[in-house]
Amino acid sequence: MQISGKVKLPEGKRVAVNIGCDFDAASVWMGTFKKFSPAYMARGEFGAEVGTPRLLKLFEKYNIKASWCIPGHTVDTHTDICKEIVKLGHEVCHHGYAHEDPTNLSYEEEEKIMKMGLEALEKIDVKPRGYRSPAWDYSPNTLSILEKYGFSFDSSLMGNDLYPYRPRPVEVNVDKGNVFGSPSSIVEIPVSWFLDDFPTQEYVIGGGEGMRSTQEVFERWKSIFDYACDSEEGACFVLTTHPQTIGRAHTIQMLEQLIQYMESRDAWFATLGDIFDSYVENK
Ligand SMILES: [Zn+2]
């Protein structure tokens, strides 16, 4: 059985809300989509130069500390804005170097990327407690690498939706049942493709829907948030945004509308680290 837990909420709060900003900039186009041409680099540039300052302003207005998952490549390309994020007191998590998919990497290759990401974050005085896989996926070695490098929590998997849990390695068998290993010392704070701005709001030529109405997305996010408030106890709502996506005029207004709604329903805006620190395992 999966080991999971609840979030111990501050007095008067109904649900923990984490706003994650996966600050991929150009790296998502390079690492995930294998696009290196000027238009794609410009989309990354927009995320760093326009989307990120807009988000920082919005978070300041509502006194929210967000969790910025920053690839080393973004730190090395847009160092000053990354320093500004740190200066404003936001959390920063490890997010690979150039948005690599670890699933088919060797142990050595994956460890090298882990070190490159850590070295880049060191340049902005960050020693991350948390990791988010750029592919929202693991290789068979990822969990043990995270344990080896002393991470407290991860936020890349989907074995639960509204509660943190302990991820387990899994032996995959197609001719008999899969076998789970022992629960990790790391706490998983789960993500969801349904709580991600990218699939519905980022247009990718030849794939992805990308141009759905923001109202439709607002209604879905609100519905998940309401369920977490009304049906669950000590739940967390983990939203993933991308500065180059949510930082556009129409999407940032939708995010502000959602923040106002969540505030009116006593959300506790927390970093992933805050959620980890408030995690109480079910007995
Ligand atoms: Zn990313």
Short mmCIF file of C-alpha atoms and ligand atoms in Angstrom, two decimals:
data_model
loop_
_atom_site.label_atom_id
_atom_site.label_comp_id
_atom_site.label_asym_id
_atom_site.label_seq_id
_atom_site.Cartn_x
_atom_site.Cartn_y
_atom_site.Cartn_z
CA MET A 1 0.00 0.00 0.00
CA GLN A 2 1.10 3.53 -0.73
CA ILE A 3 2.18 5.59 2.30
CA SER A 4 0.67 9.06 2.12
CA GLY A 5 -0.03 11.93 4.47
CA LYS A 6 -1.82 15.20 5.02
CA VAL A 7 -0.72 18.81 5.23
CA LYS A 8 -1.03 20.39 8.66
CA LEU A 9 -2.66 23.68 7.73
CA PRO A 10 -2.30 26.96 9.62
CA GLU A 11 -5.33 27.95 11.74
CA GLY A 12 -8.28 29.07 9.59
CA LYS A 13 -6.88 27.71 6.30
CA ARG A 14 -8.71 25.06 4.25
CA VAL A 15 -6.21 23.82 1.69
CA ALA A 16 -2.55 24.28 0.77
CA VAL A 17 -1.99 25.87 -2.64
CA ASN A 18 1.37 25.74 -4.35
CA ILE A 19 2.02 27.79 -7.46
CA GLY A 20 4.94 26.28 -9.33
CA CYS A 21 6.72 28.26 -12.01
CA ASP A 22 8.71 25.97 -14.27
CA PHE A 23 11.07 28.59 -15.63
CA ASP A 24 12.20 26.62 -18.67
CA ALA A 25 12.88 29.59 -20.97
CA ALA A 26 14.60 28.22 -24.13
CA SER A 27 15.52 24.88 -22.53
CA VAL A 28 12.07 23.32 -23.00
CA TRP A 29 12.28 23.91 -26.74
CA MET A 30 15.83 22.57 -26.90
CA GLY A 31 15.59 19.61 -24.51
CA THR A 32 12.01 18.46 -24.99
CA PHE A 33 11.05 19.59 -28.49
CA LYS A 34 14.52 19.59 -30.13
CA LYS A 35 13.89 23.08 -31.55
CA PHE A 36 16.85 25.44 -31.72
CA SER A 37 15.73 28.10 -34.20
CA PRO A 38 15.34 31.83 -33.42
CA ALA A 39 11.55 31.81 -33.05
CA TYR A 40 11.70 29.16 -30.33
CA MET A 41 14.57 30.91 -28.59
CA ALA A 42 12.44 34.07 -28.70
CA ARG A 43 9.59 32.25 -26.96
CA GLY A 44 12.01 31.38 -24.17
CA GLU A 45 13.24 34.97 -24.13
CA PHE A 46 9.65 36.15 -23.69
CA GLY A 47 9.32 33.89 -20.64
CA ALA A 48 12.41 35.39 -19.03
CA GLU A 49 12.06 39.02 -20.05
CA VAL A 50 8.27 39.52 -19.96
CA GLY A 51 6.48 36.57 -18.33
CA THR A 52 8.69 36.30 -15.26
CA PRO A 53 8.57 40.01 -14.28
CA ARG A 54 4.76 39.93 -14.70
CA LEU A 55 4.51 36.91 -12.43
CA LEU A 56 6.83 38.40 -9.82
CA LYS A 57 4.67 41.53 -9.76
CA LEU A 58 1.51 39.45 -9.36
CA PHE A 59 2.99 37.41 -6.52
CA GLU A 60 4.11 40.57 -4.76
CA LYS A 61 0.60 42.01 -5.02
CA TYR A 62 -0.90 38.96 -3.28
CA ASN A 63 2.08 38.27 -1.01
CA ILE A 64 2.62 34.80 -2.47
CA LYS A 65 5.86 32.84 -2.40
CA ALA A 66 6.02 30.50 -5.40
CA SER A 67 8.20 27.48 -6.21
CA TRP A 68 10.44 28.21 -9.18
CA CYS A 69 11.77 25.07 -10.85
CA ILE A 70 14.74 26.39 -12.82
CA PRO A 71 16.93 24.42 -15.25
CA GLY A 72 20.65 25.22 -15.05
CA HIS A 73 20.51 26.46 -18.65
CA THR A 74 18.03 29.17 -17.65
CA VAL A 75 20.26 30.24 -14.74
CA ASP A 76 23.28 30.47 -17.06
CA THR A 77 21.33 32.39 -19.74
CA HIS A 78 19.16 34.69 -17.61
CA THR A 79 21.23 34.99 -14.43
CA ASP A 80 19.99 38.39 -13.25
CA ILE A 81 16.27 37.58 -13.28
CA CYS A 82 17.03 34.29 -11.49
CA LYS A 83 18.90 36.26 -8.81
CA GLU A 84 15.88 38.55 -8.51
CA ILE A 85 13.59 35.54 -7.93
CA VAL A 86 15.87 34.42 -5.08
CA LYS A 87 16.12 37.94 -3.66
CA LEU A 88 12.33 38.20 -3.47
CA GLY A 89 12.23 35.12 -1.21
CA HIS A 90 10.77 32.55 -3.60
CA GLU A 91 11.75 28.90 -3.47
CA VAL A 92 13.98 27.43 -6.19
CA CYS A 93 14.02 23.71 -7.10
CA HIS A 94 16.30 21.66 -9.36
CA HIS A 95 14.83 21.16 -12.84
CA GLY A 96 17.61 19.52 -14.85
CA TYR A 97 20.17 21.39 -16.94
CA ALA A 98 18.73 21.74 -20.46
CA HIS A 99 15.30 20.18 -19.81
CA GLU A 100 16.48 16.61 -20.34
CA ASP A 101 14.21 13.58 -20.34
CA PRO A 102 15.95 11.17 -17.94
CA THR A 103 14.01 8.04 -18.91
CA ASN A 104 16.60 6.57 -21.25
CA LEU A 105 19.78 8.03 -19.78
CA SER A 106 22.52 5.94 -18.20
CA TYR A 107 23.23 6.40 -14.50
CA GLU A 108 26.39 8.36 -15.34
CA GLU A 109 24.63 10.68 -17.80
CA GLU A 110 21.83 11.37 -15.37
CA GLU A 111 24.20 12.05 -12.48
CA LYS A 112 26.22 14.43 -14.66
CA ILE A 113 23.06 16.46 -15.38
CA MET A 114 22.19 16.44 -11.68
CA LYS A 115 25.62 17.95 -10.91
CA MET A 116 25.41 20.53 -13.74
CA GLY A 117 22.03 21.71 -12.43
CA LEU A 118 23.37 21.95 -8.87
CA GLU A 119 26.44 23.90 -10.01
CA ALA A 120 24.30 26.39 -11.93
CA LEU A 121 21.99 26.91 -8.95
CA GLU A 122 25.01 27.45 -6.72
CA LYS A 123 25.82 30.54 -8.82
CA ILE A 124 22.59 32.13 -7.54
CA ASP A 125 23.24 30.88 -3.98
CA VAL A 126 20.64 28.12 -4.08
CA LYS A 127 21.04 24.69 -2.56
CA PRO A 128 17.73 23.12 -3.57
CA ARG A 129 15.69 20.94 -1.22
CA GLY A 130 13.37 19.89 -4.02
CA TYR A 131 13.53 18.44 -7.51
CA ARG A 132 11.11 18.47 -10.43
CA SER A 133 11.90 16.25 -13.39
CA PRO A 134 11.76 18.22 -16.66
CA ALA A 135 9.92 15.29 -18.27
CA TRP A 136 7.65 14.64 -15.26
CA ASP A 137 9.13 11.16 -15.49
CA TYR A 138 11.90 9.11 -13.95
CA SER A 139 14.52 6.69 -15.15
CA PRO A 140 14.94 3.57 -13.01
CA ASN A 141 17.82 5.46 -11.29
CA THR A 142 16.22 8.84 -10.61
CA LEU A 143 14.87 8.09 -7.16
CA SER A 144 18.18 6.73 -5.86
CA ILE A 145 20.06 9.72 -7.35
CA LEU A 146 17.69 12.10 -5.54
CA GLU A 147 18.28 10.18 -2.30
CA LYS A 148 22.05 10.22 -2.85
CA TYR A 149 22.07 14.00 -3.35
CA GLY A 150 20.04 14.57 -0.20
CA PHE A 151 16.81 15.96 -1.64
CA SER A 152 13.91 16.28 0.81
CA PHE A 153 11.10 16.21 -1.71
CA ASP A 154 10.26 15.67 -5.36
CA SER A 155 7.37 17.02 -7.41
CA SER A 156 7.21 15.08 -10.69
CA LEU A 157 5.00 12.02 -10.24
CA MET A 158 1.29 11.26 -10.20
CA GLY A 159 0.73 8.36 -7.78
CA ASN A 160 -1.70 10.59 -5.86
CA ASP A 161 -3.35 13.88 -6.69
CA LEU A 162 -4.16 15.91 -3.58
CA TYR A 163 -1.87 14.31 -1.00
CA PRO A 164 1.89 13.95 -0.64
CA TYR A 165 3.16 10.38 -0.52
CA ARG A 166 6.31 8.26 -0.48
CA PRO A 167 7.34 7.17 -3.98
CA ARG A 168 8.56 3.61 -4.45
CA PRO A 169 10.76 2.05 -7.11
CA VAL A 170 8.76 -0.34 -9.26
CA GLU A 171 9.94 -3.51 -10.94
CA VAL A 172 8.00 -3.65 -14.19
CA ASN A 173 6.88 -7.08 -15.43
CA VAL A 174 4.68 -7.63 -18.44
CA ASP A 175 4.15 -11.35 -17.84
CA LYS A 176 3.26 -11.07 -14.16
CA GLY A 177 2.36 -8.33 -11.69
CA ASN A 178 4.65 -5.36 -11.07
CA VAL A 179 6.51 -5.34 -7.76
CA PHE A 180 6.91 -2.17 -5.68
CA GLY A 181 10.08 -1.65 -3.65
CA SER A 182 10.40 0.09 -0.30
CA PRO A 183 9.02 3.61 0.14
CA SER A 184 11.61 6.34 -0.35
CA SER A 185 12.86 8.73 2.33
CA ILE A 186 11.83 11.44 -0.14
CA VAL A 187 8.32 12.92 -0.04
CA GLU A 188 6.52 13.19 -3.36
CA ILE A 189 4.31 16.27 -3.76
CA PRO A 190 2.39 15.16 -6.84
CA VAL A 191 1.81 17.06 -10.07
CA SER A 192 -0.98 16.62 -12.62
CA TRP A 193 -1.27 17.31 -16.33
CA PHE A 194 -4.73 18.70 -15.50
CA LEU A 195 -3.13 21.35 -13.28
CA ASP A 196 -0.56 22.47 -15.85
CA ASP A 197 -0.94 25.51 -18.12
CA PHE A 198 1.25 24.13 -20.92
CA PRO A 199 -0.96 21.48 -22.62
CA THR A 200 -3.96 23.75 -23.14
CA GLN A 201 -2.32 27.16 -23.43
CA GLU A 202 0.97 26.67 -25.28
CA TYR A 203 0.70 26.29 -29.01
CA VAL A 204 3.11 23.73 -30.42
CA ILE A 205 3.02 23.39 -34.20
CA GLY A 206 2.06 19.86 -35.17
CA GLY A 207 1.11 18.74 -31.69
CA GLY A 208 -0.75 19.89 -28.59
CA GLU A 209 -4.02 21.76 -28.51
CA GLY A 210 -2.59 24.99 -27.16
CA MET A 211 -5.36 27.43 -27.91
CA ARG A 212 -8.15 26.48 -25.53
CA SER A 213 -10.22 29.09 -23.78
CA THR A 214 -8.78 30.37 -20.51
CA GLN A 215 -12.30 30.26 -19.04
CA GLU A 216 -12.42 26.50 -19.64
CA VAL A 217 -9.09 26.09 -17.83
CA PHE A 218 -10.20 28.38 -15.02
CA GLU A 219 -13.33 26.25 -14.48
CA ARG A 220 -11.30 23.03 -14.35
CA TRP A 221 -8.72 24.41 -11.92
CA LYS A 222 -11.50 25.91 -9.75
CA SER A 223 -13.36 22.60 -9.72
CA ILE A 224 -10.26 20.69 -8.52
CA PHE A 225 -9.60 23.39 -5.93
CA ASP A 226 -13.21 23.28 -4.67
CA TYR A 227 -13.05 19.48 -4.34
CA ALA A 228 -9.81 19.81 -2.35
CA CYS A 229 -11.50 22.39 -0.08
CA ASP A 230 -14.84 20.68 0.41
CA SER A 231 -14.27 16.95 0.23
CA GLU A 232 -10.78 16.51 1.53
CA GLU A 233 -8.91 17.40 4.68
CA GLY A 234 -5.32 18.67 4.75
CA ALA A 235 -5.06 18.48 0.95
CA CYS A 236 -2.67 20.30 -1.34
CA PHE A 237 -3.44 21.81 -4.73
CA VAL A 238 -0.25 21.86 -6.79
CA LEU A 239 -0.46 24.09 -9.86
CA THR A 240 2.25 24.12 -12.50
CA THR A 241 2.70 27.21 -14.62
CA HIS A 242 5.36 28.35 -17.07
CA PRO A 243 6.32 32.05 -17.29
CA GLN A 244 6.27 31.95 -21.10
CA THR A 245 2.74 30.51 -21.01
CA ILE A 246 0.94 31.98 -18.00
CA GLY A 247 2.79 35.28 -18.46
CA ARG A 248 0.74 36.26 -21.50
CA ALA A 249 -1.92 38.97 -21.16
CA HIS A 250 -4.97 36.68 -21.28
CA THR A 251 -3.53 33.90 -19.12
CA ILE A 252 -2.08 36.06 -16.35
CA GLN A 253 -5.48 37.70 -15.89
CA MET A 254 -7.02 34.24 -15.51
CA LEU A 255 -4.39 33.33 -12.90
CA GLU A 256 -5.14 36.52 -10.97
CA GLN A 257 -8.85 35.71 -11.04
CA LEU A 258 -8.06 32.23 -9.66
CA ILE A 259 -5.80 33.62 -6.92
CA GLN A 260 -8.59 35.97 -5.84
CA TYR A 261 -11.08 33.10 -5.75
CA MET A 262 -8.72 30.86 -3.78
CA GLU A 263 -7.96 33.67 -1.35
CA SER A 264 -11.71 34.13 -0.75
CA ARG A 265 -11.90 30.44 0.20
CA ASP A 266 -9.02 30.59 2.71
CA ALA A 267 -6.27 28.99 0.69
CA TRP A 268 -2.85 28.75 2.30
CA PHE A 269 -0.37 29.78 -0.39
CA ALA A 270 2.70 27.70 0.34
CA THR A 271 5.95 26.71 -1.28
CA LEU A 272 6.65 23.02 -1.89
CA GLY A 273 9.11 23.31 1.00
CA ASP A 274 6.34 24.65 3.27
CA ILE A 275 4.17 21.66 2.26
CA PHE A 276 7.05 19.28 2.97
CA ASP A 277 7.64 20.89 6.38
CA SER A 278 3.93 20.50 7.23
CA TYR A 279 3.59 16.92 6.00
CA VAL A 280 2.11 14.53 8.57
CA GLU A 281 2.18 10.89 7.54
CA ASN A 282 -0.99 8.83 7.95
CA LYS A 283 -0.68 6.17 10.64
ZN ZN B 1 10.06 22.36 -17.32
#
